[in-house]
mmCIF file with all atom_site columns, C-alpha atoms and ligand atoms in Angstrom:
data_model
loop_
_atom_site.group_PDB
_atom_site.id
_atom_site.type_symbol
_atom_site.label_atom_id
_atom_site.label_alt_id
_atom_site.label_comp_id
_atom_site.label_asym_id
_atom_site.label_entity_id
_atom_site.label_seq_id
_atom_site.pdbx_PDB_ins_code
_atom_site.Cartn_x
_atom_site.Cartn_y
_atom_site.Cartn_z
_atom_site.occupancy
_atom_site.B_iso_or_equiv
_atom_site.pdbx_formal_charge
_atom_site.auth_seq_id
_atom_site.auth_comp_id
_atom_site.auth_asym_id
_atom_site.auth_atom_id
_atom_site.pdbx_PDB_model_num
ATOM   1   C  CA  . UNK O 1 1   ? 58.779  11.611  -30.974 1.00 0.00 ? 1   UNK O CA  1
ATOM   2   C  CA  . UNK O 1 2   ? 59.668  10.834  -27.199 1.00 0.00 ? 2   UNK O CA  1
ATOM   3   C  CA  . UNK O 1 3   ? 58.168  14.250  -26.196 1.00 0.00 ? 3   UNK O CA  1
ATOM   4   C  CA  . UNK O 1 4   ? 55.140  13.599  -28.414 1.00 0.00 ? 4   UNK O CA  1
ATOM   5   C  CA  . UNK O 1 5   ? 54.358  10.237  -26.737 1.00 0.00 ? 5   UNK O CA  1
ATOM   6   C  CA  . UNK O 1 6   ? 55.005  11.921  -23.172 1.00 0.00 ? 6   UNK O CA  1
ATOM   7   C  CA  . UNK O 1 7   ? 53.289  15.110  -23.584 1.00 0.00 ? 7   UNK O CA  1
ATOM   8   C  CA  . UNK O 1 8   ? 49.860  13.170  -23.355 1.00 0.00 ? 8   UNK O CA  1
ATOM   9   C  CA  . UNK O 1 9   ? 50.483  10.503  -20.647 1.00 0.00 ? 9   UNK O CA  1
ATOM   10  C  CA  . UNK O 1 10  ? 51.401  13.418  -18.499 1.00 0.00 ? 10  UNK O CA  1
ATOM   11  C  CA  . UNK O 1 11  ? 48.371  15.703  -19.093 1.00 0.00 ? 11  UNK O CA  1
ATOM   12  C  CA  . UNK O 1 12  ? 45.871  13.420  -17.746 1.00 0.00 ? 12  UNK O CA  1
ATOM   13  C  CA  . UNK O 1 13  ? 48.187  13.176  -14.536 1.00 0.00 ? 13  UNK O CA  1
ATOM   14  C  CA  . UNK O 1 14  ? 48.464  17.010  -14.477 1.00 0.00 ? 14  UNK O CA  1
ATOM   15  C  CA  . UNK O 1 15  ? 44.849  17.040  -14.589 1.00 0.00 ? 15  UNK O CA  1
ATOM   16  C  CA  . UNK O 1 16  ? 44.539  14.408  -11.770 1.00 0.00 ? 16  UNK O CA  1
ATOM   17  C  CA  . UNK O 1 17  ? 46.571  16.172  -9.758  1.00 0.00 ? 17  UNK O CA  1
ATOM   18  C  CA  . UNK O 1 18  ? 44.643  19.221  -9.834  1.00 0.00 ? 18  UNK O CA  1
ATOM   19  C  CA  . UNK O 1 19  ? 41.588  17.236  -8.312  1.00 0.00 ? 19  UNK O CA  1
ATOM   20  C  CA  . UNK O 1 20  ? 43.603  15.460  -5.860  1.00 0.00 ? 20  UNK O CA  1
ATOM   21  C  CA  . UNK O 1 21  ? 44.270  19.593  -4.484  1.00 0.00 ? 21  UNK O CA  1
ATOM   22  C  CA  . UNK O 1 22  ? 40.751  20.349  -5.165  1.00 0.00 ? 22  UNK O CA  1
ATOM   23  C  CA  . UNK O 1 23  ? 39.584  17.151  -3.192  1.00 0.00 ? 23  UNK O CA  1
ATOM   24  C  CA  . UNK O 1 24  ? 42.002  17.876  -0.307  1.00 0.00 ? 24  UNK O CA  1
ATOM   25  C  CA  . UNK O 1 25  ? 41.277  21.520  0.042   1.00 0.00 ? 25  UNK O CA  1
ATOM   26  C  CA  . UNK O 1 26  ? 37.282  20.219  0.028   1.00 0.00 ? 26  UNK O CA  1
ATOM   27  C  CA  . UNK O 1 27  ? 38.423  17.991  2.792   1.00 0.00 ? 27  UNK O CA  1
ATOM   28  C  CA  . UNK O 1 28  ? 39.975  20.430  4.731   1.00 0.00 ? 28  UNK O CA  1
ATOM   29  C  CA  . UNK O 1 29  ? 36.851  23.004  4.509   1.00 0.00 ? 29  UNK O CA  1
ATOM   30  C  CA  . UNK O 1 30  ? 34.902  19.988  6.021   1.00 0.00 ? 30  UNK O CA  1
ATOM   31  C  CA  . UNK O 1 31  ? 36.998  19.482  8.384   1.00 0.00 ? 31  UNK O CA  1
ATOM   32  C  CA  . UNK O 1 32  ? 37.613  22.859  9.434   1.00 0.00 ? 32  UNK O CA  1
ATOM   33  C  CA  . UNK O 1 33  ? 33.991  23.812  9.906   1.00 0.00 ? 33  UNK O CA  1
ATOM   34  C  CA  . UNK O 1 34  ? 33.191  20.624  11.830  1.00 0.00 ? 34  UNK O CA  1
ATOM   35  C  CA  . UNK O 1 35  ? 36.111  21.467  14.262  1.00 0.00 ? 35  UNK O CA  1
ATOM   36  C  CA  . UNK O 1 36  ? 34.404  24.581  14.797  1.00 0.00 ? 36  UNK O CA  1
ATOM   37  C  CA  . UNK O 1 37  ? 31.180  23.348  15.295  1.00 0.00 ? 37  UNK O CA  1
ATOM   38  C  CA  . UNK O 1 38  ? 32.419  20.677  17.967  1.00 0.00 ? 38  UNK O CA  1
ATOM   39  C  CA  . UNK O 1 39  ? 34.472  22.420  20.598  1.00 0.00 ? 39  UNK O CA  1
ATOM   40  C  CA  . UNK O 1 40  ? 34.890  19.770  22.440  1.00 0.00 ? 40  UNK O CA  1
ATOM   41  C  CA  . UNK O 1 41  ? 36.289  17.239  19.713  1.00 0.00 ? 41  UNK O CA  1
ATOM   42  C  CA  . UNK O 1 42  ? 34.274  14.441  21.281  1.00 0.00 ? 42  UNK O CA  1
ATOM   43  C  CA  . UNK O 1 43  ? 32.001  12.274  19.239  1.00 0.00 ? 43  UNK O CA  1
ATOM   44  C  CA  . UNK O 1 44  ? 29.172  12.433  21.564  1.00 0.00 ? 44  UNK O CA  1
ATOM   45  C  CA  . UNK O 1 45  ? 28.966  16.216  21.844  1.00 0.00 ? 45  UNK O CA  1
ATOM   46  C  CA  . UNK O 1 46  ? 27.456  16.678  18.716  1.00 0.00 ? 46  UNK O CA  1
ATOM   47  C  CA  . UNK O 1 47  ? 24.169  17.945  17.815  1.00 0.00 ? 47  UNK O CA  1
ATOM   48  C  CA  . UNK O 1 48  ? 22.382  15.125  16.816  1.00 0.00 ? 48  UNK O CA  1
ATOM   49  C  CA  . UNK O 1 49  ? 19.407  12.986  18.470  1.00 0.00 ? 49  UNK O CA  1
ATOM   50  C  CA  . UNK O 1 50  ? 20.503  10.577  21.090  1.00 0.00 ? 50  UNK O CA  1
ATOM   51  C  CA  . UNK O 1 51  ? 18.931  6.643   21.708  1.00 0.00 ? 51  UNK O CA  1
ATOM   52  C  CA  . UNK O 1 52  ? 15.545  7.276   22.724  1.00 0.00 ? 52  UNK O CA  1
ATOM   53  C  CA  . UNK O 1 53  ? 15.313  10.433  21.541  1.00 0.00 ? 53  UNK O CA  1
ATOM   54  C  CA  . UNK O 1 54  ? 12.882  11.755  18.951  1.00 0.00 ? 54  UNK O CA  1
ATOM   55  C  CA  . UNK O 1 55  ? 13.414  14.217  16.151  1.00 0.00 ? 55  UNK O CA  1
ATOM   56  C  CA  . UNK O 1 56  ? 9.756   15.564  16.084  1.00 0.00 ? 56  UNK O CA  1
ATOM   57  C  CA  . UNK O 1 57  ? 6.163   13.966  17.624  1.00 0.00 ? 57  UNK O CA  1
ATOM   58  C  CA  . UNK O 1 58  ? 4.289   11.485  16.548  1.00 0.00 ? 58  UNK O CA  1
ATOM   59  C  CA  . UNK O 1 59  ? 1.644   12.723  14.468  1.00 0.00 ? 59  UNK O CA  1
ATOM   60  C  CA  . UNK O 1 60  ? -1.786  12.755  15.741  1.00 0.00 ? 60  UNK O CA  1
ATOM   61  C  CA  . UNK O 1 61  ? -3.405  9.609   15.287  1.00 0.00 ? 61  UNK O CA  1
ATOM   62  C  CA  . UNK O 1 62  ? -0.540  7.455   14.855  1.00 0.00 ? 62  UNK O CA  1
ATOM   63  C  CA  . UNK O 1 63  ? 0.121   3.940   17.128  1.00 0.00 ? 63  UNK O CA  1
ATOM   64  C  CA  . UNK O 1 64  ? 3.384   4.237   18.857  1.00 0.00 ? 64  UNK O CA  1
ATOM   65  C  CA  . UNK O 1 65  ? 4.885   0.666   19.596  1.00 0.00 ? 65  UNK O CA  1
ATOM   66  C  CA  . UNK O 1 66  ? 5.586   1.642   23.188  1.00 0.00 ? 66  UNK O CA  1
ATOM   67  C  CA  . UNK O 1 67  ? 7.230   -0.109  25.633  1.00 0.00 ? 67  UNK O CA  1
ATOM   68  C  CA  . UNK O 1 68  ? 6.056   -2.334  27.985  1.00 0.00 ? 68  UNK O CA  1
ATOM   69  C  CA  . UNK O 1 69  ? 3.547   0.020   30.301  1.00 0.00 ? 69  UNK O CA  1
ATOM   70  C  CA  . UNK O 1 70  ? 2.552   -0.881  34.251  1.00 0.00 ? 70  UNK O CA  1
ATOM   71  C  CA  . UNK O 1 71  ? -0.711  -1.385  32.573  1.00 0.00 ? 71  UNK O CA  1
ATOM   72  C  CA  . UNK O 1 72  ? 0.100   -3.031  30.028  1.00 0.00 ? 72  UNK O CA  1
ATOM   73  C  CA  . UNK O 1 73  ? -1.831  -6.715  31.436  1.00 0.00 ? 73  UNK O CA  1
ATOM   74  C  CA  . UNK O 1 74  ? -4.761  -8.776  31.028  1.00 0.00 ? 74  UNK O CA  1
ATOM   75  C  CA  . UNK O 1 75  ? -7.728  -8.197  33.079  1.00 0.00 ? 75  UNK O CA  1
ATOM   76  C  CA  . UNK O 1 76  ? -9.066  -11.743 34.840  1.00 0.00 ? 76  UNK O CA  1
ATOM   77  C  CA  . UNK O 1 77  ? -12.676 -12.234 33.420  1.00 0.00 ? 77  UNK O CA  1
ATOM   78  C  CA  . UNK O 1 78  ? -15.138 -10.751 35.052  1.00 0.00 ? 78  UNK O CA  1
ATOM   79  C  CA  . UNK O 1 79  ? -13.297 -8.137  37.078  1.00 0.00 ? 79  UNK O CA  1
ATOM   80  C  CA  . UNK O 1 80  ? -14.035 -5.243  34.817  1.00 0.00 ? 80  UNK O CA  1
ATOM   81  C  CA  . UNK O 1 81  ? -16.492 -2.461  36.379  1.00 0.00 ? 81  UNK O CA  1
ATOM   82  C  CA  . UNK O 1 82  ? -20.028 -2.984  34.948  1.00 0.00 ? 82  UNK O CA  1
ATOM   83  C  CA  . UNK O 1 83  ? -20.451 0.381   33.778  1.00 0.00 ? 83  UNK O CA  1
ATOM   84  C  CA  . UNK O 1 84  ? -17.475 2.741   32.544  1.00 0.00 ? 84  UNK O CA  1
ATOM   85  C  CA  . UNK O 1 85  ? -15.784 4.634   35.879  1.00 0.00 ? 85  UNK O CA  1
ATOM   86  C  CA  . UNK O 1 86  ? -14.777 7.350   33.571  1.00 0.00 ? 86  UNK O CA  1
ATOM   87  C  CA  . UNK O 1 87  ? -17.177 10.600  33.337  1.00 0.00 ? 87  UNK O CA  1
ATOM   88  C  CA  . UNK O 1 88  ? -18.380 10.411  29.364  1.00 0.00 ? 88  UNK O CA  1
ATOM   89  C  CA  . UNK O 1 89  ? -18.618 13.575  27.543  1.00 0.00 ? 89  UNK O CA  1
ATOM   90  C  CA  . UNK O 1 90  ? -18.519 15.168  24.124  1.00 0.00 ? 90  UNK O CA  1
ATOM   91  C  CA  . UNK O 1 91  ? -14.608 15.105  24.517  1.00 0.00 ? 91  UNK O CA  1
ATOM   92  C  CA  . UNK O 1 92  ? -13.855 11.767  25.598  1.00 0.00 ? 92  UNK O CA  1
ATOM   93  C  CA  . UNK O 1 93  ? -16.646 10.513  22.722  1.00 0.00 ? 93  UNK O CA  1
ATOM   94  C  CA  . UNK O 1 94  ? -14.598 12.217  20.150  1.00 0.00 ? 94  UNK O CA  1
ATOM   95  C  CA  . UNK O 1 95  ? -11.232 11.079  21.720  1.00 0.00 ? 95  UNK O CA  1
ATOM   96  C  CA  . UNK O 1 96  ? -13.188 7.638   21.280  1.00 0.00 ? 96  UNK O CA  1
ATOM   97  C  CA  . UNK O 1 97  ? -13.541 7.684   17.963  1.00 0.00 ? 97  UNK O CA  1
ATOM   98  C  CA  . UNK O 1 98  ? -10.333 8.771   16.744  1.00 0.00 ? 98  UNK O CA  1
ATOM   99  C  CA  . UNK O 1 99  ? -9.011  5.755   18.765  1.00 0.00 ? 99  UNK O CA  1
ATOM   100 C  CA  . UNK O 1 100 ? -11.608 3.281   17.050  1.00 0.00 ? 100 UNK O CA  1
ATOM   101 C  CA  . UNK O 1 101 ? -10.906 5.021   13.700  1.00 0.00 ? 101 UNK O CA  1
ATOM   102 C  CA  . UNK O 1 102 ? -6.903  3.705   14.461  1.00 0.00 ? 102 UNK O CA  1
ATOM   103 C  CA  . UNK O 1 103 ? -7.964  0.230   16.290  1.00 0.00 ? 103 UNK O CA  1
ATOM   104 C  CA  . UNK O 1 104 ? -10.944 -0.788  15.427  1.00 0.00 ? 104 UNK O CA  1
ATOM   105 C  CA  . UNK O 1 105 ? -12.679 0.320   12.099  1.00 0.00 ? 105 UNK O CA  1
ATOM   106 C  CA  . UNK O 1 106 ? -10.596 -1.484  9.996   1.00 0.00 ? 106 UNK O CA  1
ATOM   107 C  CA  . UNK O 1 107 ? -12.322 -4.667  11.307  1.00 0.00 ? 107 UNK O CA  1
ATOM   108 C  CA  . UNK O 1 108 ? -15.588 -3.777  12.838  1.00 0.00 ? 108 UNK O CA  1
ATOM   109 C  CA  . UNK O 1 109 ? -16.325 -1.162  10.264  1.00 0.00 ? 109 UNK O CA  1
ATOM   110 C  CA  . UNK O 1 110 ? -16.627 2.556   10.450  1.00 0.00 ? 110 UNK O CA  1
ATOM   111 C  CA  . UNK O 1 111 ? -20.408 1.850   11.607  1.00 0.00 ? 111 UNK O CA  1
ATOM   112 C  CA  . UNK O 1 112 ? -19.247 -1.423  13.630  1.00 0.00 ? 112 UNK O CA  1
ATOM   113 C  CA  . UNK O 1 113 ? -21.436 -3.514  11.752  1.00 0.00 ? 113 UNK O CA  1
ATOM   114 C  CA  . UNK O 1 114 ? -18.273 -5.910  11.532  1.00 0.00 ? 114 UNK O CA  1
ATOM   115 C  CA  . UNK O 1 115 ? -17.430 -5.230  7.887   1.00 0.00 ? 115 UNK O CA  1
ATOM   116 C  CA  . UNK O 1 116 ? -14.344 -3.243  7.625   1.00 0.00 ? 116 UNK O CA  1
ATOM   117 C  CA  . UNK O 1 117 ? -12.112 -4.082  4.705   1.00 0.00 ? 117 UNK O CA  1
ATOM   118 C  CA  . UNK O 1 118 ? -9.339  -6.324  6.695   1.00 0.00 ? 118 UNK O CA  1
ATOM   119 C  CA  . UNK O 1 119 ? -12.380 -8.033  8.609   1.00 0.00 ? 119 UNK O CA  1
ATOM   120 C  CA  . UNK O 1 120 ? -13.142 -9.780  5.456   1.00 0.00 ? 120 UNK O CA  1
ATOM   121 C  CA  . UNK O 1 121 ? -10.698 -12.110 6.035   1.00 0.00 ? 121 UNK O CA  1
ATOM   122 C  CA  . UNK O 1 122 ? -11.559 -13.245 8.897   1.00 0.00 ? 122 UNK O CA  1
ATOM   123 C  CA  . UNK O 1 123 ? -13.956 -16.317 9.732   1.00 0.00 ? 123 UNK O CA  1
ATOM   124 C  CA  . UNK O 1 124 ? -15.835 -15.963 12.071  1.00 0.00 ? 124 UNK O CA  1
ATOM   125 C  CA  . UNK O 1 125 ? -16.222 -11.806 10.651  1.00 0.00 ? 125 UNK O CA  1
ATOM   126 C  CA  . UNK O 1 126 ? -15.966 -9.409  12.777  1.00 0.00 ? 126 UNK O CA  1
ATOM   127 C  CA  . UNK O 1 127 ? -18.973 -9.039  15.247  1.00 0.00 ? 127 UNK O CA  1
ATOM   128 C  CA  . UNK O 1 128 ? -21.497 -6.337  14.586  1.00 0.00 ? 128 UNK O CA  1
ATOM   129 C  CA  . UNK O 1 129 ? -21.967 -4.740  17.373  1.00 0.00 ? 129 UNK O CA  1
ATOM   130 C  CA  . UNK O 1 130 ? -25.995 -4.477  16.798  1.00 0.00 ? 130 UNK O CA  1
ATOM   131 C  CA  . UNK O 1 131 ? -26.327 -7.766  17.874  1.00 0.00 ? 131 UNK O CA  1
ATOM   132 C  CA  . UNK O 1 132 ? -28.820 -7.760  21.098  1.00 0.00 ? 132 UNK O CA  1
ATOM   133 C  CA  . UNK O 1 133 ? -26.508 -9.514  22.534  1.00 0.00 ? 133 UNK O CA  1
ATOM   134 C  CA  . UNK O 1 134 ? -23.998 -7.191  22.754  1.00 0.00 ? 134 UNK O CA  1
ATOM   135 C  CA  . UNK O 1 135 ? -26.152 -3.976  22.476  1.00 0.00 ? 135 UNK O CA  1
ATOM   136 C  CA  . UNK O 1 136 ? -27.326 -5.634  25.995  1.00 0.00 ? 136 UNK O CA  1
ATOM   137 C  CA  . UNK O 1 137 ? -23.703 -6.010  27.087  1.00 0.00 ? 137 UNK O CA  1
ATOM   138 C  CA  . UNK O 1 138 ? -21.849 -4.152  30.520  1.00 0.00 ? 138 UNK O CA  1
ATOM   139 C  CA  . UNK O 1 139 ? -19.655 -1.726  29.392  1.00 0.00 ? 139 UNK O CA  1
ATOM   140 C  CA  . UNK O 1 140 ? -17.522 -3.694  31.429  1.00 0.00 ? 140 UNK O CA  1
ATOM   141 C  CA  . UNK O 1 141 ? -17.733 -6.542  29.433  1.00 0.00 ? 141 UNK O CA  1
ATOM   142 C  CA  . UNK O 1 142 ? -16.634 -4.768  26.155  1.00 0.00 ? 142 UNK O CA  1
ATOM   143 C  CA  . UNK O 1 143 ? -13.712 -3.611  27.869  1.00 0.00 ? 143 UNK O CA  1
ATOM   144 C  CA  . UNK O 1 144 ? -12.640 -6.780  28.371  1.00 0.00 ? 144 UNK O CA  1
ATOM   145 C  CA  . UNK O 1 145 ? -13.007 -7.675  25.052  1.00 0.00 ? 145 UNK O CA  1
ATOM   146 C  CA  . UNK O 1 146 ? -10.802 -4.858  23.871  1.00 0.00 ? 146 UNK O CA  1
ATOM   147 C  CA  . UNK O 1 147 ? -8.130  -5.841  26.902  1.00 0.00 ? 147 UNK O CA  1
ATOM   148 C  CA  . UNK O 1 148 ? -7.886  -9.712  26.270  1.00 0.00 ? 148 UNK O CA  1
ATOM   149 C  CA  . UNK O 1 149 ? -9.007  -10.058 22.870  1.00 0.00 ? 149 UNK O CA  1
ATOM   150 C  CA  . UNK O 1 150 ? -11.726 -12.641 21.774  1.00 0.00 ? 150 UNK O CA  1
ATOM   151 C  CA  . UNK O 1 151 ? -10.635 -15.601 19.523  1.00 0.00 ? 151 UNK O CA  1
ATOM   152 C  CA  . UNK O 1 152 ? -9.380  -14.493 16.704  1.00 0.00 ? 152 UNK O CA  1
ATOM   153 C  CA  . UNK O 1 153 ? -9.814  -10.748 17.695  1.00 0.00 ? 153 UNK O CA  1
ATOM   154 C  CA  . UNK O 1 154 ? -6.162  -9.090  18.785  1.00 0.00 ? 154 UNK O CA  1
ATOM   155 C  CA  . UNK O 1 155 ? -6.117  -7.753  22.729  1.00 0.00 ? 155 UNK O CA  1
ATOM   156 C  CA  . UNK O 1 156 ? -5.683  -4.176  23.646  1.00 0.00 ? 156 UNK O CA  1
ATOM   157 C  CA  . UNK O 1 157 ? -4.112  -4.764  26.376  1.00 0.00 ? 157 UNK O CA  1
ATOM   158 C  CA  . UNK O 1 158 ? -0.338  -3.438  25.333  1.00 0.00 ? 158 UNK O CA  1
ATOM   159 C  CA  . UNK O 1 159 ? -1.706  -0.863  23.000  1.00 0.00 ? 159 UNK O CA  1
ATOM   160 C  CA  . UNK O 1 160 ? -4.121  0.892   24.099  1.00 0.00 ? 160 UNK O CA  1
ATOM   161 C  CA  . UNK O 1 161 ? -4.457  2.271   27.933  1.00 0.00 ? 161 UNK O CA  1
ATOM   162 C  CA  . UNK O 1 162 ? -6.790  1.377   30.377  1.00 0.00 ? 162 UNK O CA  1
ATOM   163 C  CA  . UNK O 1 163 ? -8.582  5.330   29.565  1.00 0.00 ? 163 UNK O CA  1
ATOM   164 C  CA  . UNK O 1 164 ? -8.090  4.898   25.822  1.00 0.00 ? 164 UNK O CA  1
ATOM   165 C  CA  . UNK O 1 165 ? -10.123 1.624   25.901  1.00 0.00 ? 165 UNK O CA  1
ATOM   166 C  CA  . UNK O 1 166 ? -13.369 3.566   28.255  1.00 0.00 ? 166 UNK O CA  1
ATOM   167 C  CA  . UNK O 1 167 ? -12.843 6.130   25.253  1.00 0.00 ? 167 UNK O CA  1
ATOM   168 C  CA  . UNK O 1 168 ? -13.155 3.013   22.888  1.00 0.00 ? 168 UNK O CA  1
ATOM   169 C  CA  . UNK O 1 169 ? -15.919 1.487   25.222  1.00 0.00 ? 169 UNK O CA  1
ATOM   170 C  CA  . UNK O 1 170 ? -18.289 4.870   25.169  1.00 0.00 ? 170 UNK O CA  1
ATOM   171 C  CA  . UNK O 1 171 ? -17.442 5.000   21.414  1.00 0.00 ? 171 UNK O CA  1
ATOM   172 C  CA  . UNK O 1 172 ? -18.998 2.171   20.680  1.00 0.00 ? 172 UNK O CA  1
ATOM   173 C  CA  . UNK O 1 173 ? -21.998 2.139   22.517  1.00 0.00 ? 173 UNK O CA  1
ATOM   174 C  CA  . UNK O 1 174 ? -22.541 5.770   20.690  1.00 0.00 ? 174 UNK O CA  1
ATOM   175 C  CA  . UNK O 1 175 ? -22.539 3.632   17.834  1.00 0.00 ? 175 UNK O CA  1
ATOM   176 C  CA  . UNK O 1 176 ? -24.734 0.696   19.353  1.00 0.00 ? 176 UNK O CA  1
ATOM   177 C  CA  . UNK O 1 177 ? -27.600 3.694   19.616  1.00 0.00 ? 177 UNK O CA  1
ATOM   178 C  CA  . UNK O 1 178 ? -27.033 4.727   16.471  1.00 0.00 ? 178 UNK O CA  1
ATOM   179 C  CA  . UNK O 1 179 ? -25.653 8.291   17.502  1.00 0.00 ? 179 UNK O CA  1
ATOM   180 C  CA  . UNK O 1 180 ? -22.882 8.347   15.328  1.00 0.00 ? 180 UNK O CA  1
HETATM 181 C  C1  . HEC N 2 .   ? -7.963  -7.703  13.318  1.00 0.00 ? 201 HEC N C1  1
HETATM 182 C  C2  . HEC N 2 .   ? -9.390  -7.551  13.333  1.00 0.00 ? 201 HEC N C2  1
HETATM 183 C  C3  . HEC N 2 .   ? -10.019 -6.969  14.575  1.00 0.00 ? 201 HEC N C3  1
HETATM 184 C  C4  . HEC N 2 .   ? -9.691  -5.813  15.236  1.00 0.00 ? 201 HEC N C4  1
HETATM 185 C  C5  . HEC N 2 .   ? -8.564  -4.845  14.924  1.00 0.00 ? 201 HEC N C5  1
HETATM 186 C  C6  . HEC N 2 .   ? -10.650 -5.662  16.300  1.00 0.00 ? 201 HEC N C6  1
HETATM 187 N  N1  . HEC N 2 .   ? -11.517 -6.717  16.303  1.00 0.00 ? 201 HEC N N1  1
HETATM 188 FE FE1 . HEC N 2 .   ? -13.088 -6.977  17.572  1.00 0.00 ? 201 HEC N FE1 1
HETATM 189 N  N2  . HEC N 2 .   ? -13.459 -8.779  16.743  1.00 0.00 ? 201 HEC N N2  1
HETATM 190 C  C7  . HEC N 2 .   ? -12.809 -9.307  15.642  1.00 0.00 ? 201 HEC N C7  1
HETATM 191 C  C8  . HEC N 2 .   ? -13.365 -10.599 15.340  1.00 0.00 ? 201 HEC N C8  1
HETATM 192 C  C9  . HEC N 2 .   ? -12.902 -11.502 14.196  1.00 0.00 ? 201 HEC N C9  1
HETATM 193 C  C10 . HEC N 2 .   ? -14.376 -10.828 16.284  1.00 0.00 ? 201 HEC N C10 1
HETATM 194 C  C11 . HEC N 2 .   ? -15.298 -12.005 16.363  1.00 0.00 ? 201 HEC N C11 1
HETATM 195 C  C12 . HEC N 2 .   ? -14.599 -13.217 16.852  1.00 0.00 ? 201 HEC N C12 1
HETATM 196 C  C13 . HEC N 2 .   ? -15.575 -14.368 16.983  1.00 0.00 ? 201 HEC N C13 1
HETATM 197 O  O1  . HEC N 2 .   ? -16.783 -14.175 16.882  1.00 0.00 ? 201 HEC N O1  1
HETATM 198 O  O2  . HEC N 2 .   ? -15.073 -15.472 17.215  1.00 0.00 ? 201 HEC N O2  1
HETATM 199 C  C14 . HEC N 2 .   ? -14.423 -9.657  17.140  1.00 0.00 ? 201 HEC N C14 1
HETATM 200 C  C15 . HEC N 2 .   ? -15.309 -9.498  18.195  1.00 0.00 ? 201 HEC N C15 1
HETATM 201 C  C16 . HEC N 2 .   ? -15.472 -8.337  18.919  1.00 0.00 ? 201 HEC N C16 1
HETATM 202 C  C17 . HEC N 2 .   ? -16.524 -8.093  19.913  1.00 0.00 ? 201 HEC N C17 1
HETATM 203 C  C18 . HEC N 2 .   ? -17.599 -9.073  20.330  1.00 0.00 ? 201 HEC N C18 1
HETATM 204 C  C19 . HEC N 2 .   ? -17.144 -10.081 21.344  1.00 0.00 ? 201 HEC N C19 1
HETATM 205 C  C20 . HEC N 2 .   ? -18.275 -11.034 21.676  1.00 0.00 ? 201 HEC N C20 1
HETATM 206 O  O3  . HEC N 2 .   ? -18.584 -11.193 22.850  1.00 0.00 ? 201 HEC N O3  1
HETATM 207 O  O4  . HEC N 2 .   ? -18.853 -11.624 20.743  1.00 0.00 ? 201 HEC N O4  1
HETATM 208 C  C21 . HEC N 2 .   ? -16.354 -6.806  20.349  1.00 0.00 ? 201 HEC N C21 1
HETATM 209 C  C22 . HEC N 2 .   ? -17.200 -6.081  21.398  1.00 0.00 ? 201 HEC N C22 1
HETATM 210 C  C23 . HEC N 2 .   ? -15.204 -6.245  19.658  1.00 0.00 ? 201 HEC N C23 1
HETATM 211 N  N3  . HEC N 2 .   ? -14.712 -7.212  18.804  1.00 0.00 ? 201 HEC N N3  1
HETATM 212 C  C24 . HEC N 2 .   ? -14.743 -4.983  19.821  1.00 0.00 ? 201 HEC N C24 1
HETATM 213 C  C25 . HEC N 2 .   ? -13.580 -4.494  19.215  1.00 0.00 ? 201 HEC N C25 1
HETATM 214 C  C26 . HEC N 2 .   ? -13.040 -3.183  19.483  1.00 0.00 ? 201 HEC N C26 1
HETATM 215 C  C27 . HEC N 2 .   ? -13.692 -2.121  20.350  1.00 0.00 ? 201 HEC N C27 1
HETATM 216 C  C28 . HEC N 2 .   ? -11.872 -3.100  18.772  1.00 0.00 ? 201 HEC N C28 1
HETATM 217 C  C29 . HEC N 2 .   ? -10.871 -1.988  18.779  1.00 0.00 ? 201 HEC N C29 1
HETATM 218 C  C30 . HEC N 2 .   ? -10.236 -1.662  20.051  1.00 0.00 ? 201 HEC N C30 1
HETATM 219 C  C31 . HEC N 2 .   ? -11.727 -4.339  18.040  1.00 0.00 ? 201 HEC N C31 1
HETATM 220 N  N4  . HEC N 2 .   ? -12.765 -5.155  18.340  1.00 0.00 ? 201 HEC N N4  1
HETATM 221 C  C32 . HEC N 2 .   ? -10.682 -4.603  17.171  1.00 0.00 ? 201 HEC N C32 1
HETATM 222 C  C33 . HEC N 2 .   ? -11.778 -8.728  14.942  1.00 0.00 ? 201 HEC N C33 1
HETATM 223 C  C34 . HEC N 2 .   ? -11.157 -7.530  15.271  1.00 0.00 ? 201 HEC N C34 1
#
């Protein structure tokens, strides 16, 4: 009767300790082919990414929240070249409109006739930039826009460098004359 009762209490502890072996013997294959892998034994020589390192790129298109850039200021009203100093070609129009497509559209529209789906919530909407007076506008003056904001509109200052907002710039006046 004695053996009965202790035959089964001691089968399930058989059984655990059979795992427990299995478990440690796991352990120590881990552990083993770490070892090997780190020579050195030190936690930092390991092959993994360090602070400030990335694992791949960004991929195209994407906004990277970068840090704070020597350009990265407002421009004082009215200091802006008229006219864009940057040579505009086929390149830098389609370099343009990639960066509108990612800063822009989503306001002004993929036309920029200011009605992009998140521009609907704002009042005043976003402008459209067919309006004489800004078809009639410096270049320079749309740069600033995109730089220090206007009202309600976000600035581009932080974001976006001082080439990426010419690219913006010519974008837009391909737009203004309907050539996009
Ligand atoms: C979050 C929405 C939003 C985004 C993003 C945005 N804008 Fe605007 N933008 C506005 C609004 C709203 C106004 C109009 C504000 C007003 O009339 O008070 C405006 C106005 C403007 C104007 C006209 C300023 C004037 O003198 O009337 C220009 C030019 C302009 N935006 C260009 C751009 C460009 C280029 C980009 C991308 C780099 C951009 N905006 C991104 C919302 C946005």
């Amino acid at each position: 009767m004695g053996l009965t009762t202790r035959t089964p209490s001691r089968a399930p502890s058989r059984r655990l300790c059979r795992a427990h072996v299995l478990a440690l013997l796991g352990m120590l294959g881990l552990f083993g082919t770490s070892a090997l892998g780190g020579c050195s034994g030190q936690m930092a020589d390991q092959p993994s990414y360090k602070t400030g390192e990335f694992a791949r790129l960004p991929a195209s298109g994407s906004i990277p929240m970068v840090p704070r850039k020597p350009w990265a200021s407002r421009l004082p009203p009215g200091t802006a070249t008229a006219s864009t100093p940057l040579l505009v070609n086929q390149a830098m129009i389609a370099e343009g409109k990639q960066l509108y497509a990612d800063n822009c559209g989503f306001c002004h529209g993929a036309r920029g006739l200011g009605d992009g789906p998140v521009g609907e919530v704002y009042a005043p909407k976003p402008a459209n930039f067919q309006l004489p007076r800004l078809v009639s506008a410096t270049d320079g003056r749309i740069y600033e826009v995109i730089t220090n904001g206007y009202s309600t509109m976000p600035a581009f200052y932080k974001r976006l460098s001082p080439e990426e907002r010419w690219r913006v710039v010519a974008y837009v006046r391909e737009l203004q004359h309907g050539r996009e």
